[in-house]
Short mmCIF file of C-alpha atoms in Angstrom, two decimals:
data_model
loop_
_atom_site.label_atom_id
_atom_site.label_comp_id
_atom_site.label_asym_id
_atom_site.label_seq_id
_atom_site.Cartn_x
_atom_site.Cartn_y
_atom_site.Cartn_z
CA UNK A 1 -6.55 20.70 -17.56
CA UNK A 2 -7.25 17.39 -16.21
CA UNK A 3 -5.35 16.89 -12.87
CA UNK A 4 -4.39 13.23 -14.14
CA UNK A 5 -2.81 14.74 -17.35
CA UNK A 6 -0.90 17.74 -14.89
CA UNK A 7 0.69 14.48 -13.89
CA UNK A 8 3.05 14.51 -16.84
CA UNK A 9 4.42 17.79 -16.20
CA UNK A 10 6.06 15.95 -13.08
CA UNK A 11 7.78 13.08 -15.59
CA UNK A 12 4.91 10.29 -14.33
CA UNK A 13 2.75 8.17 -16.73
CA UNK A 14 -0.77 7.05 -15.84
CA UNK A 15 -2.31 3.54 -16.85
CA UNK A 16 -5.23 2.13 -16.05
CA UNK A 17 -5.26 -1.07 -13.92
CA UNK A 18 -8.71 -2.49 -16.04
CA UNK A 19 -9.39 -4.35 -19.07
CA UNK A 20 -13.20 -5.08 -19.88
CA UNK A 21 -14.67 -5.87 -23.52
CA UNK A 22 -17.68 -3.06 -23.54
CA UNK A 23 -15.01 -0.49 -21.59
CA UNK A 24 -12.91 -0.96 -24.95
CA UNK A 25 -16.11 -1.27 -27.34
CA UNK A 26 -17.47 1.82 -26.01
CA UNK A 27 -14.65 3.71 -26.39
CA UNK A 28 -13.86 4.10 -22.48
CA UNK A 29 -10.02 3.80 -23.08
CA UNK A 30 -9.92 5.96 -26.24
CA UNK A 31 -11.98 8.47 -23.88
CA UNK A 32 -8.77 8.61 -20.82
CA UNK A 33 -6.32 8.93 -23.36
CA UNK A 34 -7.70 12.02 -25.13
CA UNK A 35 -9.03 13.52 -21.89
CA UNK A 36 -6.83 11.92 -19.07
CA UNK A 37 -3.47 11.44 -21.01
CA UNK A 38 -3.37 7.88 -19.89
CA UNK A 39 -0.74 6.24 -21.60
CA UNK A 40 -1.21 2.64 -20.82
CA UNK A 41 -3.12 -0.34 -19.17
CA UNK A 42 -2.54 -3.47 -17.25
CA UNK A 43 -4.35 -6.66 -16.84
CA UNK A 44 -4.24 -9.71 -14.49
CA UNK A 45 -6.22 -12.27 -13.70
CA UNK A 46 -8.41 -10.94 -11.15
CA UNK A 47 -9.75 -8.07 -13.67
CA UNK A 48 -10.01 -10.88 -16.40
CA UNK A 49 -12.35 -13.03 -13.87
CA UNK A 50 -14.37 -10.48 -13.15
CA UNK A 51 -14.44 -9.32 -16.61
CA UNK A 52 -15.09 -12.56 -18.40
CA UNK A 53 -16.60 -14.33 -15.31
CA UNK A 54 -20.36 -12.43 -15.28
CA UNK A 55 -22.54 -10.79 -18.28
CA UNK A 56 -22.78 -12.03 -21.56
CA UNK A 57 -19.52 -9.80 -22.99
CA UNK A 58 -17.44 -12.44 -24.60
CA UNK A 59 -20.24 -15.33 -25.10
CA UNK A 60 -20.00 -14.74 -28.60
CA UNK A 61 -16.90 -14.51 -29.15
CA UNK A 62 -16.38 -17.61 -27.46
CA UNK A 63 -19.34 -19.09 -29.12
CA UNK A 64 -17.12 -18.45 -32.98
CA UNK A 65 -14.08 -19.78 -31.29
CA UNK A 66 -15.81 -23.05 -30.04
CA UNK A 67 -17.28 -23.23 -33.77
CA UNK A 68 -14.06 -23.23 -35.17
CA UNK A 69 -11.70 -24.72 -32.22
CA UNK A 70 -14.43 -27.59 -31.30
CA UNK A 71 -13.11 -29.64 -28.46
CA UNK A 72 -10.25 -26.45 -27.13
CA UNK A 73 -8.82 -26.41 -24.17
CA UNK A 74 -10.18 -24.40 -21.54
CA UNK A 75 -6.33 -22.60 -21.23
CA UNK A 76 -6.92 -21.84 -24.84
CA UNK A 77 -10.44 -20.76 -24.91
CA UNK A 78 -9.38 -18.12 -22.36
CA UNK A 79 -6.46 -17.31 -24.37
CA UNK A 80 -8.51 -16.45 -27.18
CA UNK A 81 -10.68 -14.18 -25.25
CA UNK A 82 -7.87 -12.25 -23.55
CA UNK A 83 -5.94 -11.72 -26.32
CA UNK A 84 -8.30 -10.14 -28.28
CA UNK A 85 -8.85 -7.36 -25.43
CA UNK A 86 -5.60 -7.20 -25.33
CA UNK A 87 -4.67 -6.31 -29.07
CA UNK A 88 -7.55 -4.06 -29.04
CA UNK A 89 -6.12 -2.06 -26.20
CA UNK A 90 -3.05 -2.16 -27.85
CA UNK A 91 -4.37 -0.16 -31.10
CA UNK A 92 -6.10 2.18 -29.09
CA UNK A 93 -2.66 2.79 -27.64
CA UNK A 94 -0.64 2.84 -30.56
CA UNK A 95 -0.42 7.11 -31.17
CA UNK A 96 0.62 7.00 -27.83
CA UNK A 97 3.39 4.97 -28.24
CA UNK A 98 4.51 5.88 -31.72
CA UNK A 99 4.50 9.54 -30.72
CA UNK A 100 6.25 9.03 -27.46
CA UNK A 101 8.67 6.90 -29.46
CA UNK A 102 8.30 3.45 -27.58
CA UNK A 103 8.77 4.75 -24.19
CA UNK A 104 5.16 4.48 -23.14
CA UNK A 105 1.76 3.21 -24.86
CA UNK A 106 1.81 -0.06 -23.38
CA UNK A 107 -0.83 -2.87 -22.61
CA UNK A 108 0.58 -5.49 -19.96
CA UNK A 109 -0.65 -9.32 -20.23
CA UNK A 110 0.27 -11.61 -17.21
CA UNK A 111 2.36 -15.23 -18.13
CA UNK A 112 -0.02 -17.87 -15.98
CA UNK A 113 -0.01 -17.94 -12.31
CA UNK A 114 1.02 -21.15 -12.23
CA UNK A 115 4.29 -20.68 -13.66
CA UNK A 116 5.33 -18.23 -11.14
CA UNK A 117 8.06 -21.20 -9.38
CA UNK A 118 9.09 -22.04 -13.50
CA UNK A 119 12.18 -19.77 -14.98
CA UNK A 120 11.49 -22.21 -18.53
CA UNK A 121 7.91 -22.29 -18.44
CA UNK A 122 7.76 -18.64 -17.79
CA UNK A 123 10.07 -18.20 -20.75
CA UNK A 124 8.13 -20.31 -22.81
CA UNK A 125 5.18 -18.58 -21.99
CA UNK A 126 6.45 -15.09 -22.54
CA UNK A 127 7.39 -15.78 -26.00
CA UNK A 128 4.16 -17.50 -26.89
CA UNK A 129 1.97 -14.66 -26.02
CA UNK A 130 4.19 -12.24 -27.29
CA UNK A 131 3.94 -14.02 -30.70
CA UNK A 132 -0.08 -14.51 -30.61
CA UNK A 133 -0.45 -10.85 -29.33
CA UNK A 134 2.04 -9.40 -32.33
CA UNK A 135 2.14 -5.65 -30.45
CA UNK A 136 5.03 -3.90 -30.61
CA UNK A 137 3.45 -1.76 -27.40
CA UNK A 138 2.76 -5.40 -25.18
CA UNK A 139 4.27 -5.64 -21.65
CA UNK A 140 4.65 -9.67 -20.38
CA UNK A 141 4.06 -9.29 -17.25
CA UNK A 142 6.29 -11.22 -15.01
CA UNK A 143 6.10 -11.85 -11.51
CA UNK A 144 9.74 -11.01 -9.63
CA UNK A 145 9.55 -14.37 -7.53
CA UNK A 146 13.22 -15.63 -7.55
CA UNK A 147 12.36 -18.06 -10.72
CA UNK A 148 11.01 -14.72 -12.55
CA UNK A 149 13.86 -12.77 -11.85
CA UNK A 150 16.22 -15.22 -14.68
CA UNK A 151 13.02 -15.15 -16.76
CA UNK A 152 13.28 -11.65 -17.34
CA UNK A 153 16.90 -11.09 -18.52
CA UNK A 154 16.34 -13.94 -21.27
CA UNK A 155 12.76 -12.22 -22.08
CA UNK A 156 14.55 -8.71 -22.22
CA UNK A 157 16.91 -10.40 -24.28
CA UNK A 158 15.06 -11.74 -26.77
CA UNK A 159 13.87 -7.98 -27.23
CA UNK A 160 10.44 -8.61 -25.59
CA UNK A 161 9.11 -5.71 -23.07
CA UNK A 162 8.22 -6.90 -19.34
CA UNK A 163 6.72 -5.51 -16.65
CA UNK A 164 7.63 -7.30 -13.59
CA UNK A 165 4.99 -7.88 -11.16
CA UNK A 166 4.60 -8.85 -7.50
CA UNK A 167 7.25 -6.63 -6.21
CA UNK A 168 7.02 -5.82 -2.44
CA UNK A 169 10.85 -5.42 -0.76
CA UNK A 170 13.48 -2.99 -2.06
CA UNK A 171 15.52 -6.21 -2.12
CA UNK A 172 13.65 -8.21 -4.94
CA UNK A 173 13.07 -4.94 -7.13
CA UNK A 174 17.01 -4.28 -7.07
CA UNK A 175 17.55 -8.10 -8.58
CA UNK A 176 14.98 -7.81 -11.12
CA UNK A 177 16.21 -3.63 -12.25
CA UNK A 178 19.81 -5.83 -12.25
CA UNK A 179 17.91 -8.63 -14.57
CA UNK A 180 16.77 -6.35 -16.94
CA UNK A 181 19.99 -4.55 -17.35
CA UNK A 182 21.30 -8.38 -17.70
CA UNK A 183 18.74 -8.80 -20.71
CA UNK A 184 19.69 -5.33 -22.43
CA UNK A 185 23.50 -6.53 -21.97
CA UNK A 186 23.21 -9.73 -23.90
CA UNK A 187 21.45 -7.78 -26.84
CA UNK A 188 24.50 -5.26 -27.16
CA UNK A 189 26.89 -8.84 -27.04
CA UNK A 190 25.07 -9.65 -29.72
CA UNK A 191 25.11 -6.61 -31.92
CA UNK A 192 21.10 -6.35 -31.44
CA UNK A 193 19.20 -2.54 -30.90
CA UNK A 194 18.07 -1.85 -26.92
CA UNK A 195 16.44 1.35 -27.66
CA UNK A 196 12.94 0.07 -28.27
CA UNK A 197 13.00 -1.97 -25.53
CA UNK A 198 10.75 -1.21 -22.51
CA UNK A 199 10.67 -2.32 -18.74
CA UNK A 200 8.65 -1.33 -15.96
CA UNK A 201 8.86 -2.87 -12.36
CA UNK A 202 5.50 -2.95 -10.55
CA UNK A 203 5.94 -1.91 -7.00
CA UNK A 204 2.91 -3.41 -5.00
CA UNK A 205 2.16 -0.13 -2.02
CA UNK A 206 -1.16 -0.07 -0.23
CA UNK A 207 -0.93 -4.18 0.39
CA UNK A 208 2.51 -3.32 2.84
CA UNK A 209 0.29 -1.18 4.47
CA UNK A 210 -3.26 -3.15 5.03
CA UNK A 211 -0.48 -6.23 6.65
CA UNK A 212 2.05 -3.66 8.83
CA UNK A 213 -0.86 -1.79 9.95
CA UNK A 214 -3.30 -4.99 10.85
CA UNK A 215 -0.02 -5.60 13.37
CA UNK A 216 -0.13 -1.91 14.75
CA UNK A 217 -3.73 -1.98 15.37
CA UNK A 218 -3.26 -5.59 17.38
CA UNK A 219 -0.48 -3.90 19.58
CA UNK A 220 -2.09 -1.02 20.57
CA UNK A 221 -5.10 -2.66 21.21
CA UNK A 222 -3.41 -4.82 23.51
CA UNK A 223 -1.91 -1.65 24.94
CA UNK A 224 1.62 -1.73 23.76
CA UNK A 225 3.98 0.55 25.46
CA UNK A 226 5.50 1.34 22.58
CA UNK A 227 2.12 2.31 20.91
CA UNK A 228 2.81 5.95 20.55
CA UNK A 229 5.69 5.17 18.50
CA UNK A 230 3.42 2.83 16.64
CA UNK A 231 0.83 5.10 15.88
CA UNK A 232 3.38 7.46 14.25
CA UNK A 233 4.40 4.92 11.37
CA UNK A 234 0.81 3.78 10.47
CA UNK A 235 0.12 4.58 7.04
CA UNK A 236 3.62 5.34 6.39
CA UNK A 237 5.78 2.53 5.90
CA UNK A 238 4.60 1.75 2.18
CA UNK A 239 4.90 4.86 0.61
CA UNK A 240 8.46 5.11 2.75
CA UNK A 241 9.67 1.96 1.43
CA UNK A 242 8.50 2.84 -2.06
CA UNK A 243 10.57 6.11 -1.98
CA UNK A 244 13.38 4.49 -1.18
CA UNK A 245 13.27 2.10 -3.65
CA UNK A 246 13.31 5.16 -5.91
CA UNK A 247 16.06 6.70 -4.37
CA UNK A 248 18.13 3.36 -5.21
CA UNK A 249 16.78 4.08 -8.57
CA UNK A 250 18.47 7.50 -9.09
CA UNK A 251 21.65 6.37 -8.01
CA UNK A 252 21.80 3.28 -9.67
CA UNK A 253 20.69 5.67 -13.09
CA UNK A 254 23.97 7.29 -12.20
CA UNK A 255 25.69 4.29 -12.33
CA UNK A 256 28.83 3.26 -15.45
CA UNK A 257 26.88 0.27 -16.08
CA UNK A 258 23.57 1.98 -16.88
CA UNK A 259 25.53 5.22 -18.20
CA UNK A 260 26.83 2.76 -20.80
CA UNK A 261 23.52 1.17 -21.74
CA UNK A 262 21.86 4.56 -21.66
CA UNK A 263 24.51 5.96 -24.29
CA UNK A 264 23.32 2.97 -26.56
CA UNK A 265 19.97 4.91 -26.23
CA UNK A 266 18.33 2.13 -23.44
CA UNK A 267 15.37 2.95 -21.87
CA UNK A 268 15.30 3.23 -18.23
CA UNK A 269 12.86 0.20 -16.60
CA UNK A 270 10.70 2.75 -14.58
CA UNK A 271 9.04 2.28 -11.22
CA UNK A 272 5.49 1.31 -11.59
CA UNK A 273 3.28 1.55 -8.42
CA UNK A 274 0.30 -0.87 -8.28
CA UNK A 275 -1.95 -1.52 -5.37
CA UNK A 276 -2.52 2.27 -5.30
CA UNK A 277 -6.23 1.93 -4.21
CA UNK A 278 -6.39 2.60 -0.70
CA UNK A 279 -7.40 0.45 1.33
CA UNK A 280 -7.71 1.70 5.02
CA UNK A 281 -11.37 4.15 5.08
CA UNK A 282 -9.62 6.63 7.33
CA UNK A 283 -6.38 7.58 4.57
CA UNK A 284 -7.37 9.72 1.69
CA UNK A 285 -8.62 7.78 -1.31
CA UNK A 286 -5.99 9.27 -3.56
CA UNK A 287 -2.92 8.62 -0.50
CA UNK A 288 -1.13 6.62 -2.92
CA UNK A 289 -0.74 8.77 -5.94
CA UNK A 290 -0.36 12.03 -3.86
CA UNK A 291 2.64 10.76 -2.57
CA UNK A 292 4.17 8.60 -4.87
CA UNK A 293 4.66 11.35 -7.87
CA UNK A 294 8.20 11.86 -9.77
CA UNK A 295 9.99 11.43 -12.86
CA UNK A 296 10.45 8.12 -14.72
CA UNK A 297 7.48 6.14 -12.67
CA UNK A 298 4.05 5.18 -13.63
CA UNK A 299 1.19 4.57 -11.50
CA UNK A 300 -1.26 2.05 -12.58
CA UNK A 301 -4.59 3.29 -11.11
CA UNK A 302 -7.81 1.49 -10.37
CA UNK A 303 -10.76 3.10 -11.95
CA UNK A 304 -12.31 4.54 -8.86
CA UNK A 305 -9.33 5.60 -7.56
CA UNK A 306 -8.55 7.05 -10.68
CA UNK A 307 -11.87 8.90 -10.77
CA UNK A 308 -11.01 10.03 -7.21
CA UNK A 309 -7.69 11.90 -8.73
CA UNK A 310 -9.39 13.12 -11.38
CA UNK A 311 -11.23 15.34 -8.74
CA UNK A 312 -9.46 16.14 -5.49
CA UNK A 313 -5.18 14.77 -6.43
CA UNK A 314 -2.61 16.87 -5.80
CA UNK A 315 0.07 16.96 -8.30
CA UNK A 316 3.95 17.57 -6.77
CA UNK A 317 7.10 16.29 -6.81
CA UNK A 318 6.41 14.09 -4.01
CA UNK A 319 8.58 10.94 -4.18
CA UNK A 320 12.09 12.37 -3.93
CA UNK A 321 10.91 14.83 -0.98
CA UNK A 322 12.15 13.56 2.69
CA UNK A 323 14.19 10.51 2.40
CA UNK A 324 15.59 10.67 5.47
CA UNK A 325 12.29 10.32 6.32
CA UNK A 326 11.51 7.57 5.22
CA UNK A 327 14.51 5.96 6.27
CA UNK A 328 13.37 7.22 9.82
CA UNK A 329 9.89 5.43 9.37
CA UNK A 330 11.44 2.36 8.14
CA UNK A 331 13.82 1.98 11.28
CA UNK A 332 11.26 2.86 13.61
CA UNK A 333 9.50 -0.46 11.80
CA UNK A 334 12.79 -2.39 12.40
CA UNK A 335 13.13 -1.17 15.77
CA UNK A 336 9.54 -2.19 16.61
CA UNK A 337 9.75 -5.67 15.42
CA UNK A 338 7.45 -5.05 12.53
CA UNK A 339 9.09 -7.47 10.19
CA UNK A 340 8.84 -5.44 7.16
CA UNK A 341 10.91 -8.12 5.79
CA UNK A 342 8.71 -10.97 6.72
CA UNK A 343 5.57 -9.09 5.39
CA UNK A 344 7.03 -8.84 1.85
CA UNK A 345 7.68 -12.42 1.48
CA UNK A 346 4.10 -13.51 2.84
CA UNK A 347 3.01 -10.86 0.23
CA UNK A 348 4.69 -12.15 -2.82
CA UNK A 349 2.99 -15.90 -1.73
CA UNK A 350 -0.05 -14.51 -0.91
CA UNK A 351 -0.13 -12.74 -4.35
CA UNK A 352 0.91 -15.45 -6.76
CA UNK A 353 -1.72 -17.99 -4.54
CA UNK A 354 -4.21 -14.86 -5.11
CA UNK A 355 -3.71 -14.89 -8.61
CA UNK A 356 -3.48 -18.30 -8.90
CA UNK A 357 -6.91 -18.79 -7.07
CA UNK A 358 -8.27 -15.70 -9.66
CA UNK A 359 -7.04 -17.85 -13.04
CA UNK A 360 -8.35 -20.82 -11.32
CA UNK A 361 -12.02 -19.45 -11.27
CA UNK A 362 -12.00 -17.28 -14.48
CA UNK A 363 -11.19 -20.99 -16.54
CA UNK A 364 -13.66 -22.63 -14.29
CA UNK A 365 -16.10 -19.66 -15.44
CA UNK A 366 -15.06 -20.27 -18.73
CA UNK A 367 -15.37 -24.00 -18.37
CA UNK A 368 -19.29 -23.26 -17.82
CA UNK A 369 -20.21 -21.48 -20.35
CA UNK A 370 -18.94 -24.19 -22.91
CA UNK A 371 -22.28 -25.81 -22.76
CA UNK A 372 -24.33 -22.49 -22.72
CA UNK A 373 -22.99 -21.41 -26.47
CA UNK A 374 -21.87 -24.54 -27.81
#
């Protein structure tokens, strides 16, 4: 058996963090699902502006739409483009989702960048492509800036799924879990069904690491006294704040407030990890999905990395083991002056400017090849 499908003996999905026109003609997704048990797949700008960006892939596609649409808007020639991956991936998903009853199956589409300041835009936005997609199995994805984190109880509320995005410190995942139990709240207020509804929150790991480790390396460089106490926290700190970010998780689960959602048959929003593709050349390439395995997560898995699973992982019940671990990593950062704190909130900046600089060449890409196929 595949050692990415083992993974669901241990309660954790697998998506695929790639969208690409031939990968879908070809049959590429089809392919994981039969032989990987992947059960989902996420897109964001960066994969869209590589994927529409270079080759010839969607030039006629966006040759017909020009026909018809003459004069579009570059917002909505990309629209066009990206929906139609995305409702393809979407049917190639739907037996997964039908048989697992709506609790997995999904394809994720990202609201703009630029919205990421914007509770109403973002709102806006959500329900727009969640009308032009029409997929019972679509994820909005979100980002859980402080403007998001409103966005996504009215979103759940209107009985759209989300997967929140650009989550980095155990503080901003705990508003946005609290946002989406907001959402399901006002739907039982109103006499409306929660148990089709699905959430996950996208936990961003191996970036913590690349910024908290970039400090180590300075300090004991510069010959820090305290760089034996350095070197045993690097590579640690993301996967220990990650699994205690779970732990919250659990008890939260345990919770009367979820306990009465859950009896209404609500789904629980699950811990997604992204940014599982490891960065540093001395960790293991599969560091992030080794230790980041339990029940009720999914991790969203570049394809190389995913490749890299697929031949040397280790499946285990990894992310509940040694907690007071990680709490012991995690003050050792604090003691040290790492500013895990400070880290998290460059990293949610850095990731909505990255994003924002991604959508801002994929329509300039797009912009280009107006003339080419007009």
């Amino acid at each position: 058996m595949s050692l990415l499908k083992d993974l669901t003996s241990h309660g954790q999905a697998v998506w695929l963090d790639f969208v690409d026109r031939k990968f879908l003609e070809a049959g590429g997704l089809k392919k994981l699902v039969e032989e990987d048990g992947l059960t989902g797949v996420t897109s964001n700008p960066s994969i869209f502006e590589k994927a529409m960006g270079y080759g010839d892939a969607y030039d006629a596609t966006l040759a017909e739409y020009d026909k018809e649409h003459p004069g579009a808007a570059t917002m909505d020639r990309y629209e066009a483009l990206a929906i139609q991956d995305i409702k393809a991936a979407a049917e190639t998903l739907a037996p997964v989702y039908e048989a697992k009853q709506a609790k997995d199956g999904y394809v994720s589409l990202e609201v703009s960048p630029y919205l990421a300041n914007d509770t109403d835009a973002t709102i806006a936005e959500a329900q727009k492509l969640w009308a032009a997609v029409d997929r019972s199995n679509l994820m909005i994805k979100i980002p859980g800036t402080p403007a998001g984190v409103p966005a996504i109880a009215a979103t759940i509320a209107a009985g759209i799924n989300v997967n929140v995005t650009l989550l980095f410190s155990n503080s901003a995942y705990q508003a946005v879990a609290l946002a989406y139990v907001e959402g399901l709240e006002q739907r039982v207020q109103q006499g409306l069904p929660i148990d089709r509804i699905a959430s996950v929150a996208s936990f961003f790991v191996s970036r913590i690491d690349s910024k908290i480790d970039e400090k180590i390396d300075a300090r004991i460089k510069d010959g820090d006294p305290e760089s034996e106490a350095l070197k045993a926290i690097r590579g640690k700190v993301a996967i220990a704040n990650a699994k205690l970010a779970y732990d919250w998780f659990l008890e939260f689960s345990k919770s009367s407030r979820w306990q009465a959602l859950a009896a209404k048959g609500a789904q629980v929003q699950r811990l997604l990890w992204a940014s599982t593709g490891t960065k540093d050349p001395t960790f293991p390439d599969t560091l992030y999905l080794d230790e980041l395995i339990g029940p009720d997560t999914v991790n969203t898995v570049p394809p190389k990395t995913l490749d890299a699973f697929r031949d040397h992982g280790t499946p285990g019940n990894t992310l509940g083991s040694d907690i007071p671990g990680a709490r012991h990593v995690l003050s050792g950062a604090e003691r040290l002056g790492l500013d895990l704190d400070g880290v998290t909130d460059a990293l949610v900046e850095e990731g909505v400017a990255s994003f924002s600089k991604a959508f801002d060449d994929l329509l300039g890409a797009i912009a280009k090849k107006q003339p080419a196929v007009a």
